[in-house]
Coordinates of C-alpha atoms and ligand atoms in Angstrom, one line a residue:
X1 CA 0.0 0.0 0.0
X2 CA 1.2 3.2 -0.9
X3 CA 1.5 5.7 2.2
X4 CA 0.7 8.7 1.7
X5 CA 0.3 11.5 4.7
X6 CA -3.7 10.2 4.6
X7 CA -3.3 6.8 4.4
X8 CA -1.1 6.4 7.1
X9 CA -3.0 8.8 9.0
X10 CA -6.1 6.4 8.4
X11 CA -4.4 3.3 9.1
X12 CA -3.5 5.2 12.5
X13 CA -7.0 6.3 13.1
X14 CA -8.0 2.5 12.7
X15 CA -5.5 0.5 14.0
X16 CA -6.3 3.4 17.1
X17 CA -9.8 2.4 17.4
X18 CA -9.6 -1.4 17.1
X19 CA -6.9 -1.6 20.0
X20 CA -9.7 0.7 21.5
X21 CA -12.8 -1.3 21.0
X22 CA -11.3 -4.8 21.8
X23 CA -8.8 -3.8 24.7
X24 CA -6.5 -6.3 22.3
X25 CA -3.2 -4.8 21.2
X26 CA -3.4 -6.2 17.8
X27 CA -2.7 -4.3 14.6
X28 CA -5.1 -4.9 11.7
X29 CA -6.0 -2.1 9.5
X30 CA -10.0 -1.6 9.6
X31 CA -11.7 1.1 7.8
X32 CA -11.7 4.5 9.6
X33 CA -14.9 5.3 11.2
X34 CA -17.3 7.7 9.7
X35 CA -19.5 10.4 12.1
X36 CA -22.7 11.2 11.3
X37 CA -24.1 14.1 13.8
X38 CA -27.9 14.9 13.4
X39 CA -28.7 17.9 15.7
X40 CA -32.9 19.0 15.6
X41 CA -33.4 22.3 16.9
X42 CA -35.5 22.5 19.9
X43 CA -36.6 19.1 20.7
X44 CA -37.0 17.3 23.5
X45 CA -37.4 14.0 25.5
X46 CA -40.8 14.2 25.5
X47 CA -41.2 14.1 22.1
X48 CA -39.3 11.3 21.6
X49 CA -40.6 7.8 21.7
X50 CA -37.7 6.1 22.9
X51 CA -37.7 8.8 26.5
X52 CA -41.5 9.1 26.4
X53 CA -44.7 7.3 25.6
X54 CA -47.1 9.5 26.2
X55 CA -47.2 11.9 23.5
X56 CA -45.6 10.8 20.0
X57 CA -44.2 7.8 18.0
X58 CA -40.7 8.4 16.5
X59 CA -39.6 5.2 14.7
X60 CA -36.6 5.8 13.3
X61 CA -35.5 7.8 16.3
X62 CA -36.0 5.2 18.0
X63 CA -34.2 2.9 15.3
X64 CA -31.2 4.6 16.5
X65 CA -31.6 3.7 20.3
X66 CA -32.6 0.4 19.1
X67 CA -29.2 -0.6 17.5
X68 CA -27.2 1.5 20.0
X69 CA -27.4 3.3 23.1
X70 CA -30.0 6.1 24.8
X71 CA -28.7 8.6 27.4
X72 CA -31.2 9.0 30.2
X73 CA -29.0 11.8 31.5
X74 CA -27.4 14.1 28.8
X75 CA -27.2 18.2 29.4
X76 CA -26.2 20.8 27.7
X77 CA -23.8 23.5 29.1
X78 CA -25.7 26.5 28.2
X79 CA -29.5 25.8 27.2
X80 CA -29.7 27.8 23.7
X81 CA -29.2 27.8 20.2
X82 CA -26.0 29.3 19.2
X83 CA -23.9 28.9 22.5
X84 CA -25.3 25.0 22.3
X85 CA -23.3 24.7 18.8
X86 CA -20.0 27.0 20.4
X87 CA -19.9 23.7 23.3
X88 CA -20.2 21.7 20.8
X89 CA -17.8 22.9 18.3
X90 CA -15.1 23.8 20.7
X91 CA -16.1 21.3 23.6
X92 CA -15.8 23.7 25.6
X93 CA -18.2 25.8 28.3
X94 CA -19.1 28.8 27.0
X95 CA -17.1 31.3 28.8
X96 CA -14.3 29.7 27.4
X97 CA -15.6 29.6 23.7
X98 CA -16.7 33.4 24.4
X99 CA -20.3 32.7 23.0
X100 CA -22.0 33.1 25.6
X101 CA -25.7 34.3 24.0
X102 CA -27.2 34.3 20.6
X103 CA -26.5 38.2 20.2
X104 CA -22.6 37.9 20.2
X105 CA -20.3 36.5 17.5
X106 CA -18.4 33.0 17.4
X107 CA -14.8 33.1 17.0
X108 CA -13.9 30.8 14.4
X109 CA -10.3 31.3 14.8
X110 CA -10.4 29.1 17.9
X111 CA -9.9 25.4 18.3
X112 CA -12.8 23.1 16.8
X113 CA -13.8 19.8 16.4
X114 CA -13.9 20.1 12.6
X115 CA -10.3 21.5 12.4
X116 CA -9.0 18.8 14.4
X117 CA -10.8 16.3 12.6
X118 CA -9.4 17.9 9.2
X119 CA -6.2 17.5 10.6
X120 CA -6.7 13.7 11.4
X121 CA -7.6 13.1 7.6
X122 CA -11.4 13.3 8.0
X123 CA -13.6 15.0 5.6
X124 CA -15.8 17.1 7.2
X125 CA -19.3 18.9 6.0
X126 CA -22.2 21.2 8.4
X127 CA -25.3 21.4 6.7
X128 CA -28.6 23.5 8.2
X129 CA -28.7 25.5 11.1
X130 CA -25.3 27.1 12.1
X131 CA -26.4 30.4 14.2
X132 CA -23.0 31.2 15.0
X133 CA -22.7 34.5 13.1
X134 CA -18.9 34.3 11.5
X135 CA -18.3 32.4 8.4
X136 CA -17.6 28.5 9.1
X137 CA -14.2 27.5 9.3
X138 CA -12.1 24.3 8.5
X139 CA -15.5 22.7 6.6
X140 CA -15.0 20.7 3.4
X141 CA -18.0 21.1 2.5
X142 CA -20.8 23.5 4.0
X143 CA -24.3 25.4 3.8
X144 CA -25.6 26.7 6.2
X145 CA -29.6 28.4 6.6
X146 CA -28.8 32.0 7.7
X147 CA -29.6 33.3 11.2
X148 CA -32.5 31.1 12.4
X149 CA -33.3 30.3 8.5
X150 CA -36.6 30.0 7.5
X151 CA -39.3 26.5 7.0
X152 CA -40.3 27.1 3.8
X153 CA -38.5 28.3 0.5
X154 CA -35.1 28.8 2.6
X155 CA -32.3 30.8 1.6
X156 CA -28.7 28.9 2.4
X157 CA -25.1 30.2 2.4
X158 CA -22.3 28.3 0.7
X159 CA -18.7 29.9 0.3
X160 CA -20.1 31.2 -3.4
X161 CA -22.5 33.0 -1.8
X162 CA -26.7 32.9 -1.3
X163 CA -29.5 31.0 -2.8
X164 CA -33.0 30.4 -2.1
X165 CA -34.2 26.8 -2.8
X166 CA -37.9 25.7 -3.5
X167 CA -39.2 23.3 -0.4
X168 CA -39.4 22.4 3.5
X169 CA -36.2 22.7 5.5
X170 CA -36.0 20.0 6.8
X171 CA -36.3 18.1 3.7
X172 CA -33.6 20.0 2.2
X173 CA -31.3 19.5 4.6
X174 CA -31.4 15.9 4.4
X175 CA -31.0 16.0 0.6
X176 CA -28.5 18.1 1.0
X177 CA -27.0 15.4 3.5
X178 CA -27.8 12.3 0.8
X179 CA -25.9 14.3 -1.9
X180 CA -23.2 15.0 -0.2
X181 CA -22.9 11.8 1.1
X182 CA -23.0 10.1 -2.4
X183 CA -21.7 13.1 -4.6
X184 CA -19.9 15.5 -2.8
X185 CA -17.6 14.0 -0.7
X186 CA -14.0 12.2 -1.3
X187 CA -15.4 8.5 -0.8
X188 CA -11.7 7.3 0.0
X189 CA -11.5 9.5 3.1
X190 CA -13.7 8.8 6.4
X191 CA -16.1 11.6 7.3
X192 CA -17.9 13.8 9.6
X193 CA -21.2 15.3 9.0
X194 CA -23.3 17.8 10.9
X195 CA -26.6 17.9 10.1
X196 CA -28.4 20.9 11.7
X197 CA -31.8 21.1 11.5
X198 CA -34.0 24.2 11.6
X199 CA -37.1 22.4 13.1
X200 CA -38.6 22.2 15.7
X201 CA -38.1 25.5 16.4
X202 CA -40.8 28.2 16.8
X203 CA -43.1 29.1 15.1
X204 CA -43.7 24.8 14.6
X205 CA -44.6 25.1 10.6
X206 CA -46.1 21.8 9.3
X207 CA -44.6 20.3 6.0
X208 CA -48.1 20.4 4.1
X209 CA -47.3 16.5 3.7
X210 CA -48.3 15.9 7.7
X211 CA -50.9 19.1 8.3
X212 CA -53.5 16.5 9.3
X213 CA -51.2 14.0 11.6
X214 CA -52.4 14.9 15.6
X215 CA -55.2 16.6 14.8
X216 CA -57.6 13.5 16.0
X217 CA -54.9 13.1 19.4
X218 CA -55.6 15.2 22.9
X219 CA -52.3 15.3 24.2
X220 CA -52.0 14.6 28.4
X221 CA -51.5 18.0 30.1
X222 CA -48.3 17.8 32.6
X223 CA -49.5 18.1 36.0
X224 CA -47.8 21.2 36.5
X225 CA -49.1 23.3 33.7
X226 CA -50.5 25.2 36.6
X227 CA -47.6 26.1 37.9
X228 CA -48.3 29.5 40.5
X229 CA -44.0 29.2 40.5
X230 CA -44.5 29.9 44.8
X231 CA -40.8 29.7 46.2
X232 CA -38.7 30.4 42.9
X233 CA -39.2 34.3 41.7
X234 CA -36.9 33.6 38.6
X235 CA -39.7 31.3 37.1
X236 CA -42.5 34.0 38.1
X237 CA -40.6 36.5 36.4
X238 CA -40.6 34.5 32.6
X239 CA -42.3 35.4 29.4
X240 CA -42.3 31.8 28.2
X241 CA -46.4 31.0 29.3
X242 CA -48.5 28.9 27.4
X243 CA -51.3 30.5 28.5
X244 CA -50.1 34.1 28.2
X245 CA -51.3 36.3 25.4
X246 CA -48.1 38.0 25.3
X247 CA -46.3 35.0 25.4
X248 CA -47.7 32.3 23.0
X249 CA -49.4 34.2 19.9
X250 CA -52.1 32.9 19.0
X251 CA -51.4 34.3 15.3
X252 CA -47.7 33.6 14.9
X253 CA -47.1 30.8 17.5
X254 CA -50.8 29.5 16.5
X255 CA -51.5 30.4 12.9
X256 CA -55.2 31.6 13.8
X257 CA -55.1 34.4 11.2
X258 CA -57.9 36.1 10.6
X259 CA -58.5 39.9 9.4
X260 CA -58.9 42.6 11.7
X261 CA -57.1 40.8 14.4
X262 CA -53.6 42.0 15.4
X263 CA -51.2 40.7 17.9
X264 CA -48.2 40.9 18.9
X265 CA -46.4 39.0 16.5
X266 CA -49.4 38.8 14.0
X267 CA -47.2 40.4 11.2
X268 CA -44.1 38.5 11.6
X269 CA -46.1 35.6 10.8
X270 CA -47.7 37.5 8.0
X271 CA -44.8 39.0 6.8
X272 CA -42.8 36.0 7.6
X273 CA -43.3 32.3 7.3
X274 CA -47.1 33.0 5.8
X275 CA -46.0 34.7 3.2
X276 CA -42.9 32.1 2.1
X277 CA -45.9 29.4 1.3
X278 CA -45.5 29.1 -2.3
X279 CA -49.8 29.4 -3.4
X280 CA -49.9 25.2 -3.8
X281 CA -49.2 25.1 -0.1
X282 CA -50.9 28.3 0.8
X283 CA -54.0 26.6 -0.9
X284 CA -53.2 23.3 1.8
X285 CA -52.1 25.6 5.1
X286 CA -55.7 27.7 4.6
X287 CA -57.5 24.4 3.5
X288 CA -56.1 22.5 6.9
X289 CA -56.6 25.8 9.3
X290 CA -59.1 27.8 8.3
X291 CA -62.4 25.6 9.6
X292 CA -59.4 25.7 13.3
X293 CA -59.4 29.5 13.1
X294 CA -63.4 29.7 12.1
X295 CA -64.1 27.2 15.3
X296 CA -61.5 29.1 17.5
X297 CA -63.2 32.4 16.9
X298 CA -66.4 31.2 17.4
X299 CA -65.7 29.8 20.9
X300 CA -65.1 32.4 23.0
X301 CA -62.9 30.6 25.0
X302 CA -61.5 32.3 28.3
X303 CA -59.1 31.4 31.6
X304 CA -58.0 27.4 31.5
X305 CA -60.3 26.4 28.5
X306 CA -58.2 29.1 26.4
X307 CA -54.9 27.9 27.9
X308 CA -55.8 24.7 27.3
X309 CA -56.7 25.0 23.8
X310 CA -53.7 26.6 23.3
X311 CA -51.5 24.0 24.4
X312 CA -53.0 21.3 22.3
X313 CA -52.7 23.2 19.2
X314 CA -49.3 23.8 20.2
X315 CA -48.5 20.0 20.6
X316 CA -50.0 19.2 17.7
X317 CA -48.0 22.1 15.5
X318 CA -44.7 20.8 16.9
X319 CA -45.9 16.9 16.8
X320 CA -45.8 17.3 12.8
X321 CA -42.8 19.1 12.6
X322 CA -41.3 16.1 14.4
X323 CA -42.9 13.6 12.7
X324 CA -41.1 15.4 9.2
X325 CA -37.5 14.8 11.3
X326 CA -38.2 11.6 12.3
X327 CA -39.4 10.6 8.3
X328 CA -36.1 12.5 7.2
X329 CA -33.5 10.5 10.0
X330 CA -34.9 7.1 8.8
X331 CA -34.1 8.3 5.2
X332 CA -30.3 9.3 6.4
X333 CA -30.4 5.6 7.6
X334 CA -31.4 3.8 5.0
X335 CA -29.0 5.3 3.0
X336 CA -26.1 4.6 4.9
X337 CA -27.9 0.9 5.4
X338 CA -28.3 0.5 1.5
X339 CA -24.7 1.4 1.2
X340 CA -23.4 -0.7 3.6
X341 CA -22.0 2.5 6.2
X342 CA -23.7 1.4 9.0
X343 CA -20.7 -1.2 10.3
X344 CA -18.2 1.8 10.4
X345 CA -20.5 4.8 11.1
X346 CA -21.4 6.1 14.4
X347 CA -24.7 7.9 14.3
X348 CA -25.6 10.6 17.1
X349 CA -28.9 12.0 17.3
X350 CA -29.6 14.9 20.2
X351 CA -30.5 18.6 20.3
X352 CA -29.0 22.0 20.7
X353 CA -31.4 21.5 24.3
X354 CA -34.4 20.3 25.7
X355 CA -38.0 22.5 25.6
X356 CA -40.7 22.7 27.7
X357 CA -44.2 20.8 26.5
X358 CA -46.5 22.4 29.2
X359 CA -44.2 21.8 31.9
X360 CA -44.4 24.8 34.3
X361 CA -47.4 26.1 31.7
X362 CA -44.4 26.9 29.3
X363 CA -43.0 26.6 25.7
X364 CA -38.8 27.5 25.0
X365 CA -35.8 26.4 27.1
X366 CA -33.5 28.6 28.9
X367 CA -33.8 27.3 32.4
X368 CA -31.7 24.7 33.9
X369 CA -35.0 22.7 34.9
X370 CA -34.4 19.4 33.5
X371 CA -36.7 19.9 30.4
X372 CA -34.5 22.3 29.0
X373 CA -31.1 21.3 30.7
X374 CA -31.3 18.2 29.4
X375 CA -31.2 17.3 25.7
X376 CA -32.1 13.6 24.2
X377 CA -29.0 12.1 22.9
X378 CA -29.1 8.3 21.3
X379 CA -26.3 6.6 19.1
X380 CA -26.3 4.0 16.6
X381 CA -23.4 2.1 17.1
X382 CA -21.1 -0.1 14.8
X383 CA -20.5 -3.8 16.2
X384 CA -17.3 -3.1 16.9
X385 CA -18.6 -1.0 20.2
X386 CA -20.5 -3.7 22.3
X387 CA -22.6 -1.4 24.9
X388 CA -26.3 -1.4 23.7
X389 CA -29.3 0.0 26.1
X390 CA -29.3 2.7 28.6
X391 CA -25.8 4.7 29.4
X392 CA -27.4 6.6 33.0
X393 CA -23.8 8.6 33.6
X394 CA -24.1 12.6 33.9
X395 CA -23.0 13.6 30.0
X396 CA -22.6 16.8 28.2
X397 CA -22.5 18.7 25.0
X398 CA -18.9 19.8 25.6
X399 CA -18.4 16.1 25.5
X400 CA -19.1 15.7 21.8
X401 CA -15.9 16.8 20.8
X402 CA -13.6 14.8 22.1
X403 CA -15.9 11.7 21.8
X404 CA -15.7 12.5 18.0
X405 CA -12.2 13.0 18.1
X406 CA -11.5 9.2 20.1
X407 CA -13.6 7.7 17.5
X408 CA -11.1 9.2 14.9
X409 CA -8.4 7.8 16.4
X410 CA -7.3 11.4 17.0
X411 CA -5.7 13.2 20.1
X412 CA -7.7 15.3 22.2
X413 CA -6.1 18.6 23.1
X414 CA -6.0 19.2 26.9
X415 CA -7.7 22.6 26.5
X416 CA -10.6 20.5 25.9
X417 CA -13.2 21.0 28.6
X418 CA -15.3 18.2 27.8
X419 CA -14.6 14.0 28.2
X420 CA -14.8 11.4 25.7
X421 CA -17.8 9.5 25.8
X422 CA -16.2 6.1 24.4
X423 CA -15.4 4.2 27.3
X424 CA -19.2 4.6 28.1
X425 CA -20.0 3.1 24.5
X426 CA -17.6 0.0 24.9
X427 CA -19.1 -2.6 26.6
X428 CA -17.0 -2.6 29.7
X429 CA -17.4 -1.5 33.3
X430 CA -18.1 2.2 33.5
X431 CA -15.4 4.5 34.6
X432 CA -15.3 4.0 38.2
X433 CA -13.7 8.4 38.4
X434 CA -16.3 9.1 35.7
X435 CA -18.1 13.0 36.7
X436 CA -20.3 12.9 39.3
X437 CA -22.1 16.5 38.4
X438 CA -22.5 18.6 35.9
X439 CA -21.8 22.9 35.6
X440 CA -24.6 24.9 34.0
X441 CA -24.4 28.7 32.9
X442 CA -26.7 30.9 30.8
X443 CA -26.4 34.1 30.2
X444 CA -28.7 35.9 27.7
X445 CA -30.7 38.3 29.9
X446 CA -31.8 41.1 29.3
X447 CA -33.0 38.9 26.8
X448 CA -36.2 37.6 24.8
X449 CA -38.5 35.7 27.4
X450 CA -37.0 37.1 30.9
X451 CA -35.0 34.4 31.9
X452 CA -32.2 35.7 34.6
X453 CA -28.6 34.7 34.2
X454 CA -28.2 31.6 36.6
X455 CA -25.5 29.5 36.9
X456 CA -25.4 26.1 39.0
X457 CA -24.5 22.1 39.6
X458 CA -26.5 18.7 39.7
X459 CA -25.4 15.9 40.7
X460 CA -27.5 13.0 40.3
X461 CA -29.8 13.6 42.9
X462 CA -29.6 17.1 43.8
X463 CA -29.9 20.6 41.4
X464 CA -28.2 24.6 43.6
X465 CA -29.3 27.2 41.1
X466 CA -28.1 30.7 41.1
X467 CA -30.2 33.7 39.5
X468 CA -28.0 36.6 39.3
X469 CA -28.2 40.5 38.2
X470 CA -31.1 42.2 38.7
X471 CA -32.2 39.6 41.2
X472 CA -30.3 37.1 43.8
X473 CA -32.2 33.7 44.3
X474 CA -30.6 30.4 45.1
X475 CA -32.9 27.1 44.8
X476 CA -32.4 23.6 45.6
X477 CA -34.1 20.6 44.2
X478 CA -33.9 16.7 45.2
X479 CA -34.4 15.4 42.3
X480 CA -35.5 12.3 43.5
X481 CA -38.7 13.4 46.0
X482 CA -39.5 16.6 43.1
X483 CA -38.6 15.3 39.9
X484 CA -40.8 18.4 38.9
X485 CA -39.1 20.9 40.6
X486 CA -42.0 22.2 42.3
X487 CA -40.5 22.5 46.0
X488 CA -37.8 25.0 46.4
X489 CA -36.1 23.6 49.6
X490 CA -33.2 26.3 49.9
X491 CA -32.6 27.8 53.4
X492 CA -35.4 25.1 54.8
X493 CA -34.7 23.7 57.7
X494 CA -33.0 20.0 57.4
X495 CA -31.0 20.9 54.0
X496 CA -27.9 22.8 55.5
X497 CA -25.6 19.6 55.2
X498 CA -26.3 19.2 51.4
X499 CA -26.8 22.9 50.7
X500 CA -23.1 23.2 52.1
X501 CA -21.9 19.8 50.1
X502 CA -23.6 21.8 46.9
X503 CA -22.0 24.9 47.3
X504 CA -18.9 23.5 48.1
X505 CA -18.9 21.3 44.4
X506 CA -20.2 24.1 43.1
X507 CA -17.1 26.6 43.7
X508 CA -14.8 23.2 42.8
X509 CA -16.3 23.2 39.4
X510 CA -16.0 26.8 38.8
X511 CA -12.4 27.0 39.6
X512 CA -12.1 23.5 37.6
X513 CA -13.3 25.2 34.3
X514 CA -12.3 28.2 35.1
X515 CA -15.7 30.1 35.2
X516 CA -14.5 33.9 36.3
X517 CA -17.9 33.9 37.9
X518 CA -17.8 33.8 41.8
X519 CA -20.3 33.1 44.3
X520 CA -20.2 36.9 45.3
X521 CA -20.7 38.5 42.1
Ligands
SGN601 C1 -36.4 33.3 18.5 C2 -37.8 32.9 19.1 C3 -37.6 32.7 20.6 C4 -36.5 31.8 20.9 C5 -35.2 32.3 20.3 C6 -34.0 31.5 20.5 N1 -38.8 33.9 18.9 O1 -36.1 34.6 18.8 O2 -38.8 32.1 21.1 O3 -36.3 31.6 22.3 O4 -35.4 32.4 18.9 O5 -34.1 30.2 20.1 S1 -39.5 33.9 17.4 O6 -40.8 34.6 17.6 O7 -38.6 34.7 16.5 O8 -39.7 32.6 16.9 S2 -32.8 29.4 19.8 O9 -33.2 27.9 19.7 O10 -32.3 29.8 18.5 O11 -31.9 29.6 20.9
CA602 CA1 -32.7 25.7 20.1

């Protein structure tokens, strides 16, 4: 064999992972291991079959838990968008990759995942959602929706500049995925692939293909959607509620058009994703809502019955959206099936965060309650790594990088924040010194929906929050008696030993990544 600088790289990279995968020392050249990385936008365990059976089927979601491995406990660092995809990017927390909020840029100048993978001889390729401002770097291969990109008739960016394309984004995305896959890429190289989608984020548009799908269903309302938020003034103080008008627009967030009324964000949506529909799926999106928005105006509906109403039509909006990611994963997988990828491809499904269904009577993220601090995460997983079922050790989003780098057979730097997650996915005793808690810290406040700058730990029991600036609120959760979060037991009597033991790891992970943050700022 002739050896060039990427062959012998490759023949490193596998010979790495074999001695990895078997704990044998032997040398055999295996083909390198290819990364797909499908990141949705906005969705969350609850909407996933695999975490949740109330709500929603996801098959092919599922298929990927099925022939791999689910994480019941995976978090994110930083519960939104673009600082989600800095952690990721960088593996690193966010006031170490400096983007620390969707307003401020990314510096793509820094240490990434996709560099370092370059460097090992990996093609690499980010397609969708990037939300990170600055031009990509150190990508074969990318385009990207701009900003938060649109649902319908989308504009992307490539390196040759802008163009709108005809269709549903989350379609697109996968075809753009499949043709790079079979056209676009150098076959005799081993790959990464990001594939970002745009949905399910607000405003939940329908591809006219599933506008009738949950319309018959009555989704189970979350036994908090009542929430009066008594002991935690943070979660008084959102603009996240279901059930307010302010909040959740019943023209943009709901499509209930109808002239003469006017709310708050009645003319993005008219201005916005109303007017992309093309007039073939205008002619679908009035056919399916109009008798909705005829009904709705009719019924008066007031108080709970309004709120209520609300949240089934917003379940039912994001259902569909989901059911158009789960249709488009199961197509990335039987491609990669057809062509015989799936024995040296890793396949990791999760999202930039978790999102509230009802939970607390809100929609968004922000908070590091564990709908939005915690993000599903399942893997499809070649033979060669034995560990199939449930992985329950605390993991996070600064841990995809260097995962993706082990699985390349490449170093990780030591600036990296994050872990590899390999030894988890080997079938082997866990890591007896694996993390036992996790650091959280968001930052974008003043900022759309009121949620305060907090920063805090969990462990696997217990959750300390901080809210900080314009207010000063600590809270403490067991986890295991208020799974919830309903019962705010900070400074009650009988919780001074493991306030103290909180506090304590608190301050030891600051210091351990460095957060210039202190307990008295
Ligand atoms: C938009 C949404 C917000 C959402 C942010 C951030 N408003 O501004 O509801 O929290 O994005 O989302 S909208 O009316 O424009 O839809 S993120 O996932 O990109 O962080
Ligand atoms: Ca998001």
């Amino acid at each position: 064999m002739e050896l060039n600088q990427n062959n012998l790289l490759f023949t490193i990279a596998g010979t790495a992972l074999l001695a990895s995968c078997t704990g044998t020392e032997k040398t055999v050249n295996t083909k390198p291991l290819n990364i797909v990385y499908i990141m949705t936008d906005d969705h969350t365990r609850q909407m996933m079959s695999c975490y949740d059976k109330r709500h929603i089927e996801t098959p092919n979601l599922d298929r990927i838990a099925n022939n791999g491995v689910r994480f019941t406990n995976a978090f994110v660092a930083n519960s939104i968008s673009a600082p989600s995809r800095a952690c990721l990017l960088t593996g690193k927390h966010s006031h170490k990759n400096g983007k620390i909020d969707n307003i401020t840029s990314f510096d793509g100048s820094q240490q990434t995942v996709q560099q370092l993978l370059q460097q090992a001889g990996y093609q690499t390729a980010m397609i969708g959602k990037w939300h990170l401002d600055s031009q990509p770097t150190h990508f074969d291969y990318w385009t990207i929706l701009p900003g938060q990109g649109h649902y319908y008739q989308p504009d992307f960016i490539t390196p040759e500049g802008r163009k709108n394309h005809q269709g549903y984004a989350t379609n697109l995305i996968t075809d753009f995925g499949l043709d790079w896959l079979e056209n676009g890429r150098d076959k005799k190289k081993p790959f990464c692939l990001f594939l970002h989608h745009k949905a399910a984020h607000r405003n939940w548009m329908s591809d006219t293909t599933y506008l009738k799908a949950y319309e018959d269903k009555t989704f189970e309302l979350p036994t908090n959607f009542y929430d009066d938020y008594s002991g935690r003034k943070a979660a008084k103080m959102q603009e996240m509620s279901i059930a307010s008008d302010r909040d959740m627009d019943i023209v943009n967030d709901l499509k209930m058009l109808r002239p003469g009324v006017s709310t708050r964000l009645s003319e993005q949506y008219i201005q916005g994703e109303y007017a992309r529909l093309d007039s073939a799926q205008k002619t679908k999106w009035d056919a399916h809502y109009q008798p909705i928005i005829d009904a709705f105006y009719a019924s008066g509906l007031q108080g709970n019955e309004l709120a209520e109403w609300k949240y089934q039509r917003y379940m039912r909006d994001y259902a569909k959206t989901i059911k158009s990611l789960d249709e488009n994963v199961g197509r990335i997988l039987d491609y990669l099936e057809k062509n015989g990828m799936l024995e040296n491809t890793v396949v990791i499904y999760t999202s930039d965060q978790g999102f509230y269904m009802g939970e607390h009577g809100w929609f968004d993220k922000r908070f590091m309650y564990e709908e939005s601090f915690s993000t599903p995460l399942v893997m499809w997983l070649p033979k060669s790594y034995k560990k199939r079922g449930d992985i329950p050790q605390l993991v996070q989003n600064i841990d995809f990088a260097p995962t993706m780098l082990e699985l390349a057979g490449a170093p990780i730097p030591s600036d990296i924040q994050g872990v590899s997650l390999v030894p988890l996915l080997k079938n082997e005793k866990a890591p007896a010194n694996w993390r036992k808690s996790l650091y959280y810290h968001y930052y974008e406040y003043p900022g759309e929906h009121a949620v305060r700058r907090h920063y805090g730990v969990r462990t696997e029991r217990y959750k300390l929050i901080r809210f900080y600036g314009d207010i000063d609120e600590w809270e403490l959760f067991d986890l295991q008696a208020d799974p919830m979060e309903m019962n705010n037991l900070y400074g009650k009597t009988g919780y001074e030993k493991i306030t103290g033991e909180l506090c304590a790891e608190l301050k030891r992970l600051q210091e351990q990544y460095d957060d210039p943050i202190r307990k008295d700022n």
